[in-house]
CSV table of C-alpha atoms in Angstrom, one decimal:
chain,number,residue,atom,x,y,z
P,1,MET,CA,0.0,0.0,0.0
P,2,VAL,CA,1.1,3.6,-0.6
P,3,GLU,CA,-0.3,6.8,0.8
P,4,VAL,CA,-1.5,9.4,-1.9
P,5,ILE,CA,-3.7,12.4,-2.4
P,6,GLY,CA,-5.9,13.0,-5.4
P,7,VAL,CA,-5.5,16.3,-7.2
P,8,ARG,CA,-7.7,17.7,-9.8
P,9,PHE,CA,-6.7,20.6,-12.0
P,10,LYS,CA,-10.0,21.4,-13.8
P,11,LYS,CA,-13.5,21.7,-12.3
P,12,VAL,CA,-14.5,18.4,-13.8
P,13,GLY,CA,-11.3,17.1,-14.9
P,14,LYS,CA,-9.4,13.7,-14.2
P,15,ILE,CA,-8.0,13.2,-10.7
P,16,TYR,CA,-4.4,12.4,-10.5
P,17,TYR,CA,-2.4,10.9,-7.5
P,18,PHE,CA,0.5,12.4,-5.8
P,19,ASP,CA,2.7,11.7,-2.9
P,20,PRO,CA,1.8,13.9,0.2
P,21,ASP,CA,5.3,13.4,1.4
P,22,GLY,CA,4.2,12.8,5.0
P,23,VAL,CA,2.0,16.0,5.1
P,24,ASN,CA,-1.8,15.7,6.0
P,25,ILE,CA,-3.5,17.5,3.2
P,26,PRO,CA,-7.5,17.4,3.5
P,27,ALA,CA,-9.7,17.5,0.5
P,28,GLY,CA,-10.3,21.1,-0.9
P,29,THR,CA,-6.6,22.2,-0.2
P,30,PRO,CA,-5.0,24.1,-2.9
P,31,VAL,CA,-1.5,22.6,-3.8
P,32,ILE,CA,1.4,23.2,-6.0
P,33,VAL,CA,2.7,19.9,-7.8
P,34,GLU,CA,4.9,19.0,-10.6
P,35,THR,CA,3.4,17.3,-13.6
P,36,ALA,CA,4.5,16.2,-17.1
P,37,ARG,CA,3.6,19.5,-18.3
P,38,GLY,CA,5.4,21.4,-15.6
P,39,VAL,CA,4.6,23.0,-12.2
P,40,GLU,CA,0.8,23.3,-11.8
P,41,TYR,CA,-1.9,24.7,-9.3
P,42,GLY,CA,-4.6,22.3,-8.4
P,43,PHE,CA,-7.1,21.4,-5.6
P,44,THR,CA,-7.0,18.2,-3.5
P,45,GLU,CA,-10.0,16.3,-4.4
P,46,ILE,CA,-9.1,13.2,-2.2
P,47,GLY,CA,-7.4,13.6,1.1
P,48,ASN,CA,-4.7,11.3,2.4
P,49,ARG,CA,-5.5,7.7,1.9
P,50,PRO,CA,-3.7,4.3,1.2
P,51,VAL,CA,-4.2,2.7,-2.2
P,52,ALA,CA,-2.8,-0.6,-3.6
P,53,ASP,CA,0.5,-0.3,-5.3
P,54,GLY,CA,-1.0,-1.7,-8.5
P,55,ASP,CA,-3.5,1.5,-8.6
P,56,VAL,CA,-0.4,3.9,-8.9
P,57,VAL,CA,2.0,4.5,-11.7
P,58,GLN,CA,5.4,4.7,-10.3
P,59,PRO,CA,7.5,6.9,-9.8
P,60,LEU,CA,4.8,9.0,-7.9
P,61,LYS,CA,5.5,12.7,-7.8
P,62,LYS,CA,5.7,14.5,-4.4
P,63,VAL,CA,3.6,17.6,-3.7
P,64,ILE,CA,5.8,20.6,-3.8
P,65,ARG,CA,3.9,22.6,-1.1
P,66,ILE,CA,0.5,23.7,0.0
P,67,ALA,CA,-0.5,26.7,-2.1
P,68,THR,CA,-0.1,30.1,-0.3
P,69,GLU,CA,-2.2,33.3,-0.8
P,70,ASP,CA,0.6,34.6,-3.2
P,71,ASP,CA,0.2,31.3,-5.2
P,72,ALA,CA,-3.5,31.8,-5.5
P,73,LYS,CA,-2.9,35.5,-6.8
P,74,GLN,CA,-0.4,34.2,-9.4
P,75,GLU,CA,-3.0,31.6,-10.5
P,76,ALA,CA,-5.7,34.2,-10.9
P,77,LYS,CA,-3.2,36.5,-12.8
P,78,ASN,CA,-2.4,33.4,-15.2
P,79,ARG,CA,-6.1,32.9,-15.7
P,80,GLU,CA,-6.5,36.5,-17.0
P,81,THR,CA,-3.4,36.0,-19.2
P,82,GLU,CA,-5.0,33.0,-20.7
P,83,LYS,CA,-7.9,35.1,-21.9
P,84,ASP,CA,-5.5,37.5,-23.6
P,85,ALA,CA,-3.7,34.7,-25.1
P,86,PHE,CA,-7.0,33.2,-26.6
P,87,VAL,CA,-7.6,36.5,-28.4
P,88,ILE,CA,-4.1,36.7,-29.7
P,89,GLY,CA,-4.4,32.9,-30.8
P,90,LEU,CA,-7.6,33.7,-32.7
P,91,GLU,CA,-5.9,36.6,-34.5
P,92,LYS,CA,-2.8,34.5,-35.5
P,93,ILE,CA,-4.9,31.7,-36.8
P,94,LYS,CA,-7.0,34.0,-38.8
P,95,ASN,CA,-3.7,35.6,-40.3
P,96,HIS,CA,-2.4,32.2,-41.4
P,97,GLY,CA,-5.7,31.4,-42.8
P,98,LEU,CA,-5.7,27.9,-40.9
P,99,ASP,CA,-8.9,25.7,-40.9
P,100,MET,CA,-8.9,25.3,-37.3
P,101,LYS,CA,-11.2,26.4,-34.5
P,102,LEU,CA,-9.5,27.4,-31.2
P,103,VAL,CA,-11.4,26.2,-28.1
P,104,ASP,CA,-9.3,26.9,-25.0
P,105,VAL,CA,-5.9,28.1,-23.8
P,106,GLU,CA,-4.1,26.8,-20.7
P,107,MET,CA,-0.9,28.1,-19.1
P,108,THR,CA,1.2,26.1,-16.6
P,109,PHE,CA,1.7,27.8,-13.0
P,110,ASP,CA,5.3,28.4,-13.5
P,111,LEU,CA,4.7,30.1,-17.0
P,112,ASN,CA,6.9,27.5,-18.6
P,113,LYS,CA,4.3,26.3,-21.3
P,114,ILE,CA,1.1,27.5,-22.8
P,115,VAL,CA,-1.3,24.9,-24.4
P,116,PHE,CA,-3.7,25.9,-27.2
P,117,TYR,CA,-6.7,23.5,-27.7
P,118,PHE,CA,-8.3,23.4,-31.1
P,119,THR,CA,-10.6,21.4,-33.2
P,120,SER,CA,-10.4,20.7,-36.9
P,121,ASP,CA,-11.8,18.4,-39.5
P,122,GLY,CA,-8.4,17.2,-40.7
P,123,ARG,CA,-4.6,17.6,-40.1
P,124,VAL,CA,-3.2,21.2,-39.8
P,125,ASP,CA,0.2,22.4,-40.5
P,126,PHE,CA,0.7,24.9,-37.8
P,127,ARG,CA,4.6,25.1,-37.7
P,128,GLU,CA,4.5,28.8,-38.7
P,129,LEU,CA,1.7,29.6,-36.2
P,130,VAL,CA,3.8,28.2,-33.4
P,131,LYS,CA,6.7,30.3,-34.3
P,132,ASP,CA,4.5,33.5,-34.3
P,133,LEU,CA,3.1,32.5,-30.9
P,134,ALA,CA,6.5,31.7,-29.4
P,135,ALA,CA,7.5,35.2,-30.4
P,136,VAL,CA,4.8,36.8,-28.6
P,137,PHE,CA,4.7,34.7,-25.3
P,138,ARG,CA,8.4,33.7,-25.0
P,139,MET,CA,7.5,30.3,-23.6
P,140,ARG,CA,7.0,26.7,-24.9
P,141,ILE,CA,4.2,26.5,-27.1
P,142,GLU,CA,1.9,23.4,-27.5
P,143,LEU,CA,-1.1,23.1,-30.0
P,144,ARG,CA,-3.2,20.2,-29.2
P,145,GLN,CA,-6.1,18.9,-31.4
P,146,ILE,CA,-9.0,17.6,-29.4
P,147,GLY,CA,-12.4,15.9,-30.3
P,148,VAL,CA,-15.8,17.1,-30.4
P,149,ARG,CA,-16.6,15.5,-27.0
P,150,ASP,CA,-13.6,17.3,-25.4
P,151,GLU,CA,-14.8,20.6,-27.0
P,152,ALA,CA,-18.2,20.1,-25.4
P,153,LYS,CA,-16.7,19.5,-22.0
P,154,ILE,CA,-14.7,22.6,-22.1
P,155,LEU,CA,-17.2,25.0,-23.4
P,156,ASN,CA,-20.3,23.4,-21.6
P,157,GLY,CA,-23.8,24.0,-22.6
P,158,ILE,CA,-27.5,22.8,-22.1
P,159,GLY,CA,-28.3,19.2,-23.1
P,160,ILE,CA,-31.7,18.0,-24.6
P,161,CYS,CA,-32.8,17.3,-21.0
P,162,GLY,CA,-32.7,20.9,-20.0
P,163,ARG,CA,-29.7,20.5,-17.7
P,164,GLY,CA,-26.2,21.5,-18.0
P,165,LEU,CA,-23.9,18.8,-19.8
P,166,CYS,CA,-23.0,15.8,-17.9
P,167,CYS,CA,-19.3,15.9,-19.0
P,168,ALA,CA,-19.0,19.5,-17.8
P,169,SER,CA,-20.9,19.0,-14.7
P,170,PHE,CA,-19.6,15.7,-12.9
P,171,LEU,CA,-18.1,13.1,-15.4
P,172,GLY,CA,-14.4,13.1,-14.9
P,173,GLU,CA,-13.7,10.8,-17.8
P,174,PHE,CA,-15.3,9.9,-21.0
P,175,GLN,CA,-16.7,6.2,-21.3
P,176,PRO,CA,-17.4,4.2,-24.5
P,177,VAL,CA,-21.1,4.5,-25.6
P,178,SER,CA,-22.7,2.2,-28.0
P,179,ILE,CA,-26.1,2.1,-29.9
P,180,LYS,CA,-26.7,-1.3,-28.1
P,181,MET,CA,-27.1,0.7,-24.8
P,182,ALA,CA,-29.9,2.8,-26.5
P,183,LYS,CA,-31.6,-0.4,-27.6
P,184,GLU,CA,-31.7,-1.9,-24.3
P,185,GLN,CA,-33.0,1.2,-22.7
P,186,GLY,CA,-36.0,1.3,-25.2
P,187,MET,CA,-35.0,4.6,-26.7
P,188,SER,CA,-35.6,5.7,-30.4
P,189,LEU,CA,-32.6,4.8,-32.6
P,190,ASN,CA,-33.0,8.2,-34.4
P,191,PRO,CA,-29.5,9.8,-34.1
P,192,THR,CA,-31.0,13.2,-33.4
P,193,LYS,CA,-32.9,11.8,-30.2
P,194,ILE,CA,-30.0,10.0,-28.6
P,195,SER,CA,-27.0,12.1,-29.6
P,196,GLY,CA,-25.7,15.1,-27.4
P,197,ILE,CA,-24.7,18.6,-28.6
P,198,CYS,CA,-21.3,17.2,-29.5
P,199,GLY,CA,-22.9,15.1,-32.2
P,200,ARG,CA,-21.8,11.7,-30.3
P,201,LEU,CA,-24.1,9.4,-28.5
P,202,MET,CA,-25.1,10.8,-25.1
P,203,CYS,CA,-22.9,10.1,-22.2
P,204,CYS,CA,-26.0,9.3,-19.9
P,205,LEU,CA,-26.6,6.2,-22.0
P,206,LYS,CA,-23.4,4.8,-20.3
P,207,TYR,CA,-23.9,5.5,-16.7
P,208,GLU,CA,-27.5,4.3,-16.8
P,209,GLU,CA,-26.6,1.2,-18.6
P,210,ASP,CA,-26.0,-1.0,-15.4
P,211,THR,CA,-29.5,0.0,-14.0
P,212,TYR,CA,-31.3,-0.9,-17.2
P,213,GLU,CA,-29.4,-4.2,-17.5
P,214,ALA,CA,-30.6,-5.2,-14.0
P,215,LEU,CA,-34.1,-4.2,-14.9
P,216,ASN,CA,-34.2,-6.0,-18.3
P,217,ARG,CA,-32.8,-9.2,-16.8
P,218,ASN,CA,-36.1,-10.4,-15.6
P,219,LEU,CA,-38.3,-8.9,-18.2
P,220,PRO,CA,-39.9,-11.0,-21.0
P,221,PHE,CA,-39.8,-9.7,-24.6
P,222,PRO,CA,-42.5,-8.4,-26.9
P,223,GLY,CA,-43.9,-11.4,-28.7
P,224,ASP,CA,-43.7,-13.8,-25.9
P,225,ILE,CA,-46.9,-15.8,-25.0
P,226,VAL,CA,-47.7,-15.3,-21.3
P,227,SER,CA,-50.4,-16.3,-18.9
P,228,THR,CA,-52.1,-13.5,-16.9
P,229,PRO,CA,-54.8,-13.4,-14.4
P,230,ASP,CA,-57.3,-12.6,-17.2
P,231,GLY,CA,-55.9,-15.4,-19.5
P,232,ASN,CA,-53.2,-16.3,-21.9
P,233,GLY,CA,-52.0,-13.6,-24.3
P,234,GLU,CA,-49.0,-12.0,-26.3
P,235,ILE,CA,-47.0,-9.3,-25.0
P,236,LEU,CA,-47.2,-6.0,-27.0
P,237,SER,CA,-44.7,-3.9,-25.1
P,238,VAL,CA,-42.9,-3.6,-21.8
P,239,ASN,CA,-42.2,-0.6,-19.5
P,240,ILE,CA,-38.7,-1.2,-18.4
P,241,LEU,CA,-38.7,1.3,-15.5
P,242,ARG,CA,-42.1,0.5,-14.2
P,243,GLN,CA,-41.6,-3.2,-14.8
P,244,ILE,CA,-45.1,-3.4,-16.3
P,245,ILE,CA,-46.2,-5.6,-19.3
P,246,LYS,CA,-48.6,-4.6,-22.0
P,247,ALA,CA,-50.4,-7.6,-23.4
P,248,ALA,CA,-53.3,-8.5,-25.8
P,249,VAL,CA,-55.2,-11.3,-23.8
P,250,ARG,CA,-58.1,-13.3,-24.8
P,251,LYS,CA,-60.3,-13.4,-21.6
P,252,LYS,CA,-61.2,-17.0,-20.3
P,253,ALA,CA,-64.9,-16.0,-19.5
P,254,THR,CA,-65.9,-14.1,-22.7
P,255,ASP,CA,-63.1,-15.2,-25.2
P,256,ASP,CA,-62.9,-11.5,-26.1
P,257,ALA,CA,-59.4,-10.2,-27.0
P,258,VAL,CA,-58.6,-7.2,-24.7
P,259,VAL,CA,-55.4,-5.2,-24.0
P,260,GLY,CA,-54.4,-5.3,-20.4
P,261,TYR,CA,-51.4,-4.1,-18.2
P,262,TYR,CA,-49.8,-6.5,-15.8
P,263,ALA,CA,-47.1,-6.4,-13.1
P,264,LEU,CA,-44.0,-8.7,-13.6
P,265,GLY,CA,-45.3,-10.9,-10.8
P,266,GLU,CA,-48.6,-11.4,-12.3
P,267,ILE,CA,-47.5,-13.1,-15.5
P,268,LYS,CA,-45.7,-16.3,-16.5
P,269,VAL,CA,-44.0,-16.9,-19.8
P,270,LEU,CA,-45.5,-19.9,-21.7
P,271,GLU,CA,-43.6,-19.5,-25.0
P,272,LYS,CA,-40.8,-17.5,-26.1
P,273,GLY,CA,-41.1,-15.2,-29.1
P,274,ARG,CA,-38.8,-14.4,-31.8
P,275,LEU,CA,-37.1,-11.4,-30.1
P,276,ALA,CA,-36.4,-13.6,-27.0
P,277,MET,CA,-34.7,-16.3,-29.2
P,278,VAL,CA,-32.7,-13.7,-31.0
P,279,HIS,CA,-31.5,-12.4,-27.7
P,280,GLU,CA,-30.5,-15.7,-26.6
P,281,LEU,CA,-28.6,-16.3,-29.7
P,282,GLU,CA,-26.8,-12.9,-29.4
P,283,GLN,CA,-25.9,-13.7,-25.7
P,284,ASN,CA,-24.4,-17.0,-26.6
P,285,GLN,CA,-22.5,-15.6,-29.5
P,286,ASN,CA,-21.1,-12.9,-27.2
P,287,GLN,CA,-20.1,-15.4,-24.7
P,288,ASN,CA,-18.3,-17.6,-27.3
P,289,ASP,CA,-16.6,-14.6,-28.6
P,290,ASN,CA,-15.3,-13.7,-25.0
P,291,GLU,CA,-14.1,-17.3,-24.5
P,292,ARG,CA,-12.1,-17.1,-27.8
P,293,ALA,CA,-10.6,-13.7,-26.8
P,294,LYS,CA,-9.2,-15.2,-23.6
P,295,PRO,CA,-5.4,-16.0,-23.7
P,296,LYS,CA,-4.6,-19.7,-23.9
P,297,GLY,CA,-4.6,-21.3,-20.6
P,298,GLU,CA,-6.8,-18.8,-18.9
P,299,LYS,CA,-10.0,-20.0,-17.5
């Protein structure tokens, strides 16, 4: 086990581990640390705690010091400088006629490096641009191309749900999202309905997936033949969240076909339909694929 603290440099950025060097640093404390980019100012998100050696990438860098008031003033001054750098960057990009969109500018605490984040549909030759920027700022210049999801996280905005974007509010890291998740959650497969403002599949499809998988586990499929308190019938649809079944049932007494709604505990599957069989085939195929992907000798 090794003692670490977790430091975050952006409001909803990734948390990085550092060695507290024997100092008790509670959560919320501003600290000065050395990173791969240089000396940076961040906030302790996780106080002193032991973690397994395998969860830490060695060598673990030590915290330089707990930030002082002068450090906080320097950080605020750097943020203002970043705003000026953004304007200058826009002007230089326009002067060089480059097909790129400047998204954000970051400067290290020690004024050793300034990073310009941009998006572009293709590769950009920005060698001359770097020379111009270096002549203005007199420090190391890095231009980093980012994707549309990273752009949305930086700029923030309002999602189709009416709330702030998840990626800019609380999601520290992006997770892979697939169209299969939308299908399992009973959502429309229309891309405009399941895509965020970045144009990619919505992040909320991922972190709600575990709940839907648990709810779907015991649900039958549309097309299954079931017995109900009113008689046997065919499932028309299922409400995943409410765990309610909609079925067309032929009543025992009158032999009339009616549509009814039933709780999961009120029905019993008599015969599986086509969708249930397709699902089983897909599950078996996925299991076989996972078995083949295992290294030889692994059980």
